[in-house]
Tab-separated table of C-alpha atoms and ligand atoms in Angstrom:
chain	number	residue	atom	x	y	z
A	21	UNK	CA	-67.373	-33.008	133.699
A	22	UNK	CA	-65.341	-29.674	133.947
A	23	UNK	CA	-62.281	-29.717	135.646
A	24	UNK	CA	-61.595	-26.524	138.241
A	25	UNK	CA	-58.533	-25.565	139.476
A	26	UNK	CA	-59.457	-23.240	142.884
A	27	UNK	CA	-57.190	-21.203	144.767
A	28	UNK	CA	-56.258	-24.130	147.143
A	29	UNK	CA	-54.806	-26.034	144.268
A	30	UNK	CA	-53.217	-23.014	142.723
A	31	UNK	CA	-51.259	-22.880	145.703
A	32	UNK	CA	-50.582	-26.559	146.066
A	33	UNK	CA	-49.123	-26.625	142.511
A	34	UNK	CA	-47.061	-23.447	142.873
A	35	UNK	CA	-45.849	-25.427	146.481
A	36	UNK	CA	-45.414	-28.575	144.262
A	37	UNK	CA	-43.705	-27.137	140.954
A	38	UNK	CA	-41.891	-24.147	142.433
A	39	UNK	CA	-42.723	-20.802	142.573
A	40	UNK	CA	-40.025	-20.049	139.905
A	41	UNK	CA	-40.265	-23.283	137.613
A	42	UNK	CA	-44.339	-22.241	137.525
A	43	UNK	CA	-43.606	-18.567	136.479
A	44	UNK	CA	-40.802	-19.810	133.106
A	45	UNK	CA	-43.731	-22.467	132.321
A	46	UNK	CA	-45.856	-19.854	132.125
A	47	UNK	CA	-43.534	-17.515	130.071
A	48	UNK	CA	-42.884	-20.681	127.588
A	49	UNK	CA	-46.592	-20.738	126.945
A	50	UNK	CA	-46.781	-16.869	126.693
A	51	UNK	CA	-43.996	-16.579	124.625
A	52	UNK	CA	-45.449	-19.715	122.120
A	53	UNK	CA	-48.875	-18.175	121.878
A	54	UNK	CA	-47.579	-14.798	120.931
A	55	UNK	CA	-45.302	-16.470	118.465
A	56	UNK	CA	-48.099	-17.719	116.748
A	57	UNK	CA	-50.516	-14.137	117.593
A	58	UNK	CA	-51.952	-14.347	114.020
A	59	UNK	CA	-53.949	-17.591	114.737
A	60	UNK	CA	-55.791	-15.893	117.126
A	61	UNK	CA	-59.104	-14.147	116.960
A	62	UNK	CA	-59.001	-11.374	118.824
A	63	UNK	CA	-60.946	-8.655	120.486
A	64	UNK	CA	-60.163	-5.572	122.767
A	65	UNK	CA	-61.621	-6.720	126.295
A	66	UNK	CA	-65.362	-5.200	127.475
A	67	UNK	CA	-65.204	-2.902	130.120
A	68	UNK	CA	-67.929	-1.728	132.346
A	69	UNK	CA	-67.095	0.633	134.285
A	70	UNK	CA	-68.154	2.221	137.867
A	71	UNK	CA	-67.464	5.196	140.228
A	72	UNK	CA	-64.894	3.026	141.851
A	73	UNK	CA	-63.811	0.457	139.366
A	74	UNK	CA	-64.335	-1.911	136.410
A	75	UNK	CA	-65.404	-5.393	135.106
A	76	UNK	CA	-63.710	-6.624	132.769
A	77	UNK	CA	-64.762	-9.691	130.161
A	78	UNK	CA	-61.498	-10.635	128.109
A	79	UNK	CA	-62.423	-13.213	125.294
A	80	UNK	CA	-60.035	-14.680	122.644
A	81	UNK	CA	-59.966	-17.876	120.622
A	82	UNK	CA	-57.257	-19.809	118.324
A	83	UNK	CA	-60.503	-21.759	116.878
A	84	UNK	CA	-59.618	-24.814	118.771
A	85	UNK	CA	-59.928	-23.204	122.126
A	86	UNK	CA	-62.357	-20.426	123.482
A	87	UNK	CA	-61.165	-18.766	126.517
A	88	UNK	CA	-62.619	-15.664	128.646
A	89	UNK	CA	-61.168	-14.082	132.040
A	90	UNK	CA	-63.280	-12.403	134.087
A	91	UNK	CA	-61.276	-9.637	136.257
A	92	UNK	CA	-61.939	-6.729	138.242
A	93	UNK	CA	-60.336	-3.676	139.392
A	94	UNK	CA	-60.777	-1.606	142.144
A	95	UNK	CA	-58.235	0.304	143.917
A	96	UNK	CA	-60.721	1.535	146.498
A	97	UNK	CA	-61.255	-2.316	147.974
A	98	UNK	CA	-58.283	-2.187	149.725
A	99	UNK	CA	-59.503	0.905	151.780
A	100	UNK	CA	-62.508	-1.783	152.587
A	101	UNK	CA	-60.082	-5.018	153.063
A	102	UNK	CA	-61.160	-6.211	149.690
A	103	UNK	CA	-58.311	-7.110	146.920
A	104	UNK	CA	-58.081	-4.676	144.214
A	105	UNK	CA	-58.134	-7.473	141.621
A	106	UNK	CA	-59.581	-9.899	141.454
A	107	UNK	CA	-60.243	-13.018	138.472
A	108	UNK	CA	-61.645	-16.253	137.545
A	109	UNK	CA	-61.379	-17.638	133.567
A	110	UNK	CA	-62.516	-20.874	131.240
A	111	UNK	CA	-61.104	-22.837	128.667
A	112	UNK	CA	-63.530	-23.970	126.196
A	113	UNK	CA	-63.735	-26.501	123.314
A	114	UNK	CA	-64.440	-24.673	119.979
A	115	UNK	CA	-65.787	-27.982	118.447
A	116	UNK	CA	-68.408	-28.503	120.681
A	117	UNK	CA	-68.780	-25.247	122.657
A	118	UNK	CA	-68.366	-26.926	125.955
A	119	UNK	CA	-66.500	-25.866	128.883
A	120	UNK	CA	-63.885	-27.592	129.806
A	121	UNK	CA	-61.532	-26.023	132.454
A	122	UNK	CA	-62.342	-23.865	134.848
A	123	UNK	CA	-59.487	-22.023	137.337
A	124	UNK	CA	-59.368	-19.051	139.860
A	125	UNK	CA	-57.311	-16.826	138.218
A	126	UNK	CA	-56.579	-13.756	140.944
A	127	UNK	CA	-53.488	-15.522	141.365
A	128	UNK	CA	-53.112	-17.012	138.314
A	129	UNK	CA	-53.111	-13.194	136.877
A	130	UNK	CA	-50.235	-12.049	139.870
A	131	UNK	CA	-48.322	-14.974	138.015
A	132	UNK	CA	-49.270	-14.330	134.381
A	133	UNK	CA	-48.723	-10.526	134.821
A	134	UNK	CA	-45.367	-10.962	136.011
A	135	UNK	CA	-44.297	-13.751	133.511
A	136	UNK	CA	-45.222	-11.397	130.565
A	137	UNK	CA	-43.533	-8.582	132.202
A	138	UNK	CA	-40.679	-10.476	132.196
A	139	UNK	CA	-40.704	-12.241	128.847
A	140	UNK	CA	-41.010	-8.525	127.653
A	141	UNK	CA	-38.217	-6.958	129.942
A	142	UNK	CA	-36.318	-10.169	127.666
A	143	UNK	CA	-36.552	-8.680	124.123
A	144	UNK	CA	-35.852	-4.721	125.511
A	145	UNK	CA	-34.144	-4.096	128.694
A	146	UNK	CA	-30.217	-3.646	128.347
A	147	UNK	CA	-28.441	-6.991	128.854
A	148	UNK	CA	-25.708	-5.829	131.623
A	149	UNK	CA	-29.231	-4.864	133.775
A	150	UNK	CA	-28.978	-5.873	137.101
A	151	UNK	CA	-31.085	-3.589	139.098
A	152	UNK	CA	-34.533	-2.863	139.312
A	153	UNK	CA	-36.962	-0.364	140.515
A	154	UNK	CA	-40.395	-1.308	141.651
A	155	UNK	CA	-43.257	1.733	142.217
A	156	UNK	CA	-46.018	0.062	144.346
A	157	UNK	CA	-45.989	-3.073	146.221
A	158	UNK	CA	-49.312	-4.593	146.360
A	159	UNK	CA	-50.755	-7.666	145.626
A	160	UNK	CA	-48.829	-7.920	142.292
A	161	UNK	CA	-45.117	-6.724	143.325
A	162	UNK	CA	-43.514	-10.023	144.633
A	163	UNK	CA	-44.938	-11.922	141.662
A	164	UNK	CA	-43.045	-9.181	139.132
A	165	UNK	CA	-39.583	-8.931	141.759
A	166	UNK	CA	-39.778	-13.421	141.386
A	167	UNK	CA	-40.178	-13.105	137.709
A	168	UNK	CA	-37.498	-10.867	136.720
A	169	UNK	CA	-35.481	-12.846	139.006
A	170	UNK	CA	-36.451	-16.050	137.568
A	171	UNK	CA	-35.604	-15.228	133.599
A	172	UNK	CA	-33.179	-12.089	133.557
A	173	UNK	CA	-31.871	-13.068	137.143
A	174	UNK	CA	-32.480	-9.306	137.964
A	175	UNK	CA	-31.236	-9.435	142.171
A	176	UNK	CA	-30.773	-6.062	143.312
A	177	UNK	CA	-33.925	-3.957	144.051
A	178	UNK	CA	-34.808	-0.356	145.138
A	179	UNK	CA	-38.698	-0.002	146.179
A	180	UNK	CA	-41.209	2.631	147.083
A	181	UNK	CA	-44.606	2.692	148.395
A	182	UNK	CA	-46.452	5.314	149.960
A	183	UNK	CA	-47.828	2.561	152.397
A	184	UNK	CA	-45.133	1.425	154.703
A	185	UNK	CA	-47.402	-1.127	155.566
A	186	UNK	CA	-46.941	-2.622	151.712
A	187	UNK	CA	-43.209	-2.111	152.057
A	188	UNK	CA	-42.929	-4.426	155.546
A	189	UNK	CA	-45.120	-7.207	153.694
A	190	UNK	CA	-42.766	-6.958	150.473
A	191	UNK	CA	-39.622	-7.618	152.049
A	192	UNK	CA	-41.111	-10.134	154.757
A	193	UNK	CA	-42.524	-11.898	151.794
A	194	UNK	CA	-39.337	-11.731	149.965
A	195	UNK	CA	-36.760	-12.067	152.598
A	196	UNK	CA	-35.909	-15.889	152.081
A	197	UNK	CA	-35.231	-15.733	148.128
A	198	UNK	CA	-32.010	-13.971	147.699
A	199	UNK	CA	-32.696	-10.497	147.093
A	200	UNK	CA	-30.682	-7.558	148.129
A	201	UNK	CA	-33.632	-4.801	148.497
A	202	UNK	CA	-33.102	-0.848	149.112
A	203	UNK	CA	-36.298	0.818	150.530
A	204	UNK	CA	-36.143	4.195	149.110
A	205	UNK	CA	-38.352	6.811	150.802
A	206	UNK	CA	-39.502	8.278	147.422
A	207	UNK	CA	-40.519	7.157	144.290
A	208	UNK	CA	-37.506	9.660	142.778
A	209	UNK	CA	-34.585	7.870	145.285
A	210	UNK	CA	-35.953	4.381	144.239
A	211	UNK	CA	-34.821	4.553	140.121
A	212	UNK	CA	-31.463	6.333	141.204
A	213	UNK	CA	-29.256	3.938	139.659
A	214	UNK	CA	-32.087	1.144	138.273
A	215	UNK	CA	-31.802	-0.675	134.949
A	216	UNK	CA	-35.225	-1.174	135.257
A	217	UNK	CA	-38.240	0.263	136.240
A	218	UNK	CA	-41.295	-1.497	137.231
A	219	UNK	CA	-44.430	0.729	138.540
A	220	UNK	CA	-47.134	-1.247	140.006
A	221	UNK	CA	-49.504	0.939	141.495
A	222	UNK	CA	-53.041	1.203	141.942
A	223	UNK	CA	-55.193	4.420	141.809
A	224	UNK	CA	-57.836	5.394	139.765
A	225	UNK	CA	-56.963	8.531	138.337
A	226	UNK	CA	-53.976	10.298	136.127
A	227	UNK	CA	-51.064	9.603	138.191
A	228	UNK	CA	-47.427	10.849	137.572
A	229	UNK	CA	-45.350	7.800	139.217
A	230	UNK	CA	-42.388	8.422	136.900
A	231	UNK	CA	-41.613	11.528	135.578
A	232	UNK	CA	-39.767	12.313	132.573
A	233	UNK	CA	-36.454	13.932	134.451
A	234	UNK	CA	-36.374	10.315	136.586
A	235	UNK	CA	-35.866	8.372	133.747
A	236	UNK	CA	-32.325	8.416	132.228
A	237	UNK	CA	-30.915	6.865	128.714
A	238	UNK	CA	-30.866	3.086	128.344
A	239	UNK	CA	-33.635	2.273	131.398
A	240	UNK	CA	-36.244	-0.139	130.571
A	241	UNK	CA	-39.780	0.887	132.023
A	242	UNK	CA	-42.224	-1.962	133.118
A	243	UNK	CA	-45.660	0.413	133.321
A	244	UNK	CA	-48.010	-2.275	134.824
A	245	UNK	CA	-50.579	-0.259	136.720
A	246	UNK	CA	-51.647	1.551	134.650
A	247	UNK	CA	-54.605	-0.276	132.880
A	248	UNK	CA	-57.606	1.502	132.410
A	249	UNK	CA	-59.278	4.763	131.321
A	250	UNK	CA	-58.346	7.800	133.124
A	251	UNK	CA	-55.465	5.565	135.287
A	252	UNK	CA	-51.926	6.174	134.243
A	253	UNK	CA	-48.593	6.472	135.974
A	254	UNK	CA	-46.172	7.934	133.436
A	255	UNK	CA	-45.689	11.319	132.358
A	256	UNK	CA	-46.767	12.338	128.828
A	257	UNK	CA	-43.167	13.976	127.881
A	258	UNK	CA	-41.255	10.265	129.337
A	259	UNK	CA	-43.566	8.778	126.618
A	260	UNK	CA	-42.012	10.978	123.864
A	261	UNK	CA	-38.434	10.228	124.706
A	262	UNK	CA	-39.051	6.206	124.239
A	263	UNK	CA	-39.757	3.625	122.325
A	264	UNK	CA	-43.475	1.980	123.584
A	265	UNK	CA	-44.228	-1.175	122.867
A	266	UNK	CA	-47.880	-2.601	123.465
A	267	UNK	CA	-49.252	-5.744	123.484
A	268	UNK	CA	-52.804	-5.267	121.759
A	269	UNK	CA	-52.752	-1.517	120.246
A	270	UNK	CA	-56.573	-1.319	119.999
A	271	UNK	CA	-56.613	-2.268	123.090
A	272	UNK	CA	-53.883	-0.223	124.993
A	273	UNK	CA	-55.323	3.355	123.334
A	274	UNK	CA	-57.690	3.177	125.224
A	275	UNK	CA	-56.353	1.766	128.690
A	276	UNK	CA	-52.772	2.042	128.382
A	277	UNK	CA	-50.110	4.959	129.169
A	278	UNK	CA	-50.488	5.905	125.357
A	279	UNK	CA	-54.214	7.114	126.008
A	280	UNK	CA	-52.764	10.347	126.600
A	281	UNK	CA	-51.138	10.390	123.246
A	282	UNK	CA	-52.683	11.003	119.695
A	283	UNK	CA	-54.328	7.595	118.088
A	284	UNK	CA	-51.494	7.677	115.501
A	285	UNK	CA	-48.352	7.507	118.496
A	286	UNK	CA	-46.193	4.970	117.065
A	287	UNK	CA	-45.748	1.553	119.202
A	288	UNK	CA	-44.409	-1.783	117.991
A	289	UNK	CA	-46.439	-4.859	118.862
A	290	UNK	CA	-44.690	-6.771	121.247
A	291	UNK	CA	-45.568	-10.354	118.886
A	292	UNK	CA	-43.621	-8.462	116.461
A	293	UNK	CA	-40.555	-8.487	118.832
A	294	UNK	CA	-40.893	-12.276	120.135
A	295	UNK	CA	-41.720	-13.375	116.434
A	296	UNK	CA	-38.635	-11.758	115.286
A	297	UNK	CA	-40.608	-9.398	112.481
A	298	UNK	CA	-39.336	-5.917	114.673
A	299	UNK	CA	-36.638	-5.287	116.445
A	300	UNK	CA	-36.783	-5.235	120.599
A	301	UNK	CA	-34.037	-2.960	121.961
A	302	UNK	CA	-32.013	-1.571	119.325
A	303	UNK	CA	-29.080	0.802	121.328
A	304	UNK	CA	-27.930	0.901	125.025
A	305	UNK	CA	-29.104	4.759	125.061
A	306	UNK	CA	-32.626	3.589	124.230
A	307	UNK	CA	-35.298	4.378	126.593
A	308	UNK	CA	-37.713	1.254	126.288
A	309	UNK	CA	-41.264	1.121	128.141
A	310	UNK	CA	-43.861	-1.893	128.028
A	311	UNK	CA	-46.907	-0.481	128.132
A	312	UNK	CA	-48.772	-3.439	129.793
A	313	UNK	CA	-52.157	-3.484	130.185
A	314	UNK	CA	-52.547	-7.300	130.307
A	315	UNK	CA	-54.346	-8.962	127.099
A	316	UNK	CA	-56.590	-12.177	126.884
A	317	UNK	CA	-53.858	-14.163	124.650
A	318	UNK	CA	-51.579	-14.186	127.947
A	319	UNK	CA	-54.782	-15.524	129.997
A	320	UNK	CA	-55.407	-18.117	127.292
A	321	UNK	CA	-51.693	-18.840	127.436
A	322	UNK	CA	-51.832	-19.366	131.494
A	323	UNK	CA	-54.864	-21.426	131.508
A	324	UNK	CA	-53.576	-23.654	128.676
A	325	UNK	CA	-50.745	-24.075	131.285
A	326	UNK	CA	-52.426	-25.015	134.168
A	327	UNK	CA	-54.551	-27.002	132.500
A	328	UNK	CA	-51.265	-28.840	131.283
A	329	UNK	CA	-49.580	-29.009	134.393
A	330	UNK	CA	-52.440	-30.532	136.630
A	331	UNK	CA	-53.211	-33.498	134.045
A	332	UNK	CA	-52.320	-36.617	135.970
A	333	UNK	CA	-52.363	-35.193	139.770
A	334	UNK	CA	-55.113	-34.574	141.918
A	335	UNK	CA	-54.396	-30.460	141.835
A	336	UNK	CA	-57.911	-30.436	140.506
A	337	UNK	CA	-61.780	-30.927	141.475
A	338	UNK	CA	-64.213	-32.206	139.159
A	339	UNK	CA	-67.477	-30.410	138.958
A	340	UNK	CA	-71.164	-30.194	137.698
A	341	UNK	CA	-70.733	-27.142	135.582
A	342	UNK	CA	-72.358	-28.608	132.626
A	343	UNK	CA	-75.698	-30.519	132.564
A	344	UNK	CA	-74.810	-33.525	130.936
A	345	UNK	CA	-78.538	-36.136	130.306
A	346	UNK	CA	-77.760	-39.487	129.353
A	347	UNK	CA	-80.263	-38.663	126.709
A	348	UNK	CA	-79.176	-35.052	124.955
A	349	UNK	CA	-82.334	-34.128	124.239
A	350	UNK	CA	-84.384	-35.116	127.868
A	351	UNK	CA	-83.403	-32.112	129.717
A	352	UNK	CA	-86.013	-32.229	131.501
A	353	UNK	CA	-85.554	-35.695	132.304
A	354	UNK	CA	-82.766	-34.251	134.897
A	355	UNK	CA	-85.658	-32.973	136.879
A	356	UNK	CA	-86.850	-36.534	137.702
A	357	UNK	CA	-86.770	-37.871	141.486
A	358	UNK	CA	-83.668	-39.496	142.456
A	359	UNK	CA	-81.754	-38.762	139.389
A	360	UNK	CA	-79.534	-35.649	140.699
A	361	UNK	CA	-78.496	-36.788	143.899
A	362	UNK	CA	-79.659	-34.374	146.518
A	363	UNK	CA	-77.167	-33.174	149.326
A	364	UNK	CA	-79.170	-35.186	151.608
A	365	UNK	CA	-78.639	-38.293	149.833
A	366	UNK	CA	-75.071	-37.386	149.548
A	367	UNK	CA	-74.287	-37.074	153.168
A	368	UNK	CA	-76.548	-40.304	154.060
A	369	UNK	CA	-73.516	-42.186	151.514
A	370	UNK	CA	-71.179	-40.323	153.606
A	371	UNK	CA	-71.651	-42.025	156.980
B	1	NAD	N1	-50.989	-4.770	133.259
B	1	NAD	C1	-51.553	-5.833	133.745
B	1	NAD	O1	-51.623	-6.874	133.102
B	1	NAD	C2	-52.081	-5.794	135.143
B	1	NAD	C3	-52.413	-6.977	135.803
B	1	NAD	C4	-52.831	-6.934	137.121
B	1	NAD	C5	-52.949	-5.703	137.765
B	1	NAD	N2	-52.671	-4.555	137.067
B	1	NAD	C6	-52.779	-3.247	137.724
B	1	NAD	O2	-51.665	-3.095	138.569
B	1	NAD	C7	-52.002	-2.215	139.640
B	1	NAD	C8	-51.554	-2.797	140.952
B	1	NAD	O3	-52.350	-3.928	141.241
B	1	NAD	P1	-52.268	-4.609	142.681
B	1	NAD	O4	-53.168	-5.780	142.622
B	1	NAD	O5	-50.838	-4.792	143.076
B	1	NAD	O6	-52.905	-3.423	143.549
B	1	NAD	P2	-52.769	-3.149	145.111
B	1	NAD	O7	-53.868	-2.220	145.456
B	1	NAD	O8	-52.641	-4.443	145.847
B	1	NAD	O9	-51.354	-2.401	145.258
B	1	NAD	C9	-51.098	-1.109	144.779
B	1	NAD	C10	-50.016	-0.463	145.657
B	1	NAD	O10	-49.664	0.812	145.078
B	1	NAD	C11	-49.394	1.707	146.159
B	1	NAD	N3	-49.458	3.070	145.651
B	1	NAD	C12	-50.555	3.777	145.278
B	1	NAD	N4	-50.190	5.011	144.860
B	1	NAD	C13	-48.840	5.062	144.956
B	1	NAD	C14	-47.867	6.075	144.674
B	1	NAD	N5	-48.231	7.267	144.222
B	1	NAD	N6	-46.557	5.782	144.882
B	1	NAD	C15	-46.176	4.560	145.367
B	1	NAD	N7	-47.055	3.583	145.662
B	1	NAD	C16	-48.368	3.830	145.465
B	1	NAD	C17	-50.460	1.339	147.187
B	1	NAD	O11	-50.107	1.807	148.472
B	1	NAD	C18	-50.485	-0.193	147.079
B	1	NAD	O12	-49.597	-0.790	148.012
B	1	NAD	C19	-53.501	-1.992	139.535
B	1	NAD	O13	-53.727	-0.733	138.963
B	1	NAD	C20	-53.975	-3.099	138.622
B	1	NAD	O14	-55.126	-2.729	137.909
B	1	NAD	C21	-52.226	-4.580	135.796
């Protein structure tokens, strides 16, 4: 059997664990798989791409376990009432190919997102920061303001959106966890004065969410929307005055904020920086940005966790994913009357 973790349960262990406790287990496992990024086999993710959006497959294995997310992105759903993103992903065992673990991941990504932001915000924002910025508050905004509140205790925000609708849900949503938030009433008034800057929003074109005269010395940026061909939010002249660092570069050249600079921009691999072999920040007057894009090692990383975490509680559902004949090779034998139990048989047990 294959054992699936659906939204429902998602919730229940995030109700369960805390909301907090679930986002530091997360950036534990994060942190330990890109620790160890050289075990892994690796591969930019497949992209198929549409007027309004793409499909993304992102595959990566440490050659005991096969994982692959499958995530959308759409920023014209939420004209329609449809999520923008939206994700489901698979643990497998390399020895025997099967599945193993299956799990919604729409949140899971909201949570995985947000940890890596954070775990990266660790190595390169200025320690005295105590303010951030957030650009955008959609479906992945409260995840990123619990996160950096969670490891860098980061307290004090400033937001924007161009929705006021998005702004009411983000400080409803957040109003009960100890946050002192300023709603600015432009991008420019919300990074007067931030430490960090996190933009988070969605639209599929060249965007300029931050430009270069916003940012002053020693800010860290968080650029998190930005994530696919033709879809950026930073200005090409902010990227000059920083130091980028990327998670997967033959990855992020292509979807990243650094796909509109020459293939040879320098960047320094965030592994590096966890692992120790390059330095994170290196002066207060630095301008730092993670270019996040979001790469299958942190998916791997979040599924190994909740796979972890729901061992030994009844957070999970068993299913049928997998034929499994008593006899490997009688297939066919499955077909047989009164073998599968049909769902009229089922509800006849029932009452
Ligand atoms: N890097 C990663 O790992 C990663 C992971 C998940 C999502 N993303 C990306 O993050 C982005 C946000 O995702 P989401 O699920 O929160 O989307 P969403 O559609 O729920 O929210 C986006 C918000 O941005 C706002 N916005 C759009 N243009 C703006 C502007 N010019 N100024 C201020 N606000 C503006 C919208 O009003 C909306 O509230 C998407 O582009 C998504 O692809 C990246």
């Amino acid at each position: 059997v294959v054992q699936y973790v659906g939204v429902r349960h998602v919730v229940r262990v995030i109700a369960e664990t805390g909301l907090s406790e679930v986002l530091a287990g997360l950036a534990a496992y994060i942190e330990e798989d890109f620790r160890r990024w050289e075990s892994f086999e690796k591969t930019p993710r497949i992209a198929s791409h549409s007027r309004h959006g793409v499909i993304e497959l992102m595959p990566v294995s440490d050659r005991r376990l096969y994982s692959f997310k499958y995530v959308n992105g759409h920023p014209h759903n939420m004209r329609d009432g449809l999520q923008t993103v939206t994700a489901f992903g698979v643990l497998c065992d390399v020895e025997t190919g099967y599945p193993r673990f299956l799990s919604e991941m729409t949140i899971t990504t909201a949570l995985r997102t947000a940890a890596t932001s954070a775990l990266a915000a660790r190595y390169l924002e200025r320690r005295d920061a105590s303010t951030m910025a957030i650009i955008g508050l959609g479906a992945q905004s409260e995840f990123q303001a619990v996160a950096f509140k969670t490891l860098l205790g980061i307290s004090r925000l400033r937001v924007y959106d161009v929705d006021p609708a998005a702004t009411r849900k983000f400080v409803a949503n957040l109003a009960d966890r100890g946050f002192d938030i300023v709603v600015a009433g432009s991008a420019q008034e919300a990074v007067l004065g931030a430490d960090v800057v996190t933009t988070v929003t969605a639209d599929k074109r060249r965007a300029t969410i931050l430009r270069d005269e916003m940012v002053g010395e020693g800010v860290h940026v968080n650029a998190v929307g930005g994530d696919c061909p033709g879809k950026t939010e930073l200005q090409r002249e902010l990227l000059l005055r920083a130091d980028v660092f990327v998670e997967y570069p033959e990855q992020t050249r292509v979807e990243g904020e650094i796909q509109q600079m020459p293939a040879d921009f320098p960047v320094t691999e965030l592994w590096r920086v966890i692992a120790g072999r390059a330095p994170g920040r290196a002066s207060a007057r630095q301008i730092t940005i993670f270019d996040s894009v979001g790469f299958a090692t942190e998916d791997f990383s979040a599924l190994r966790y909740l796979r972890d975490r729901v061992q030994g509680t009844d957070c999970y559902d068993e299913i049928d994913l997998v034929a499994e004949p008593s006899d490997p090779r009688d297939l066919f034998g499955l077909l047989r009357p009164g073998l599968v139990r049909t769902d009229e048989a089922l509800a006849e047990m029932a009452t």
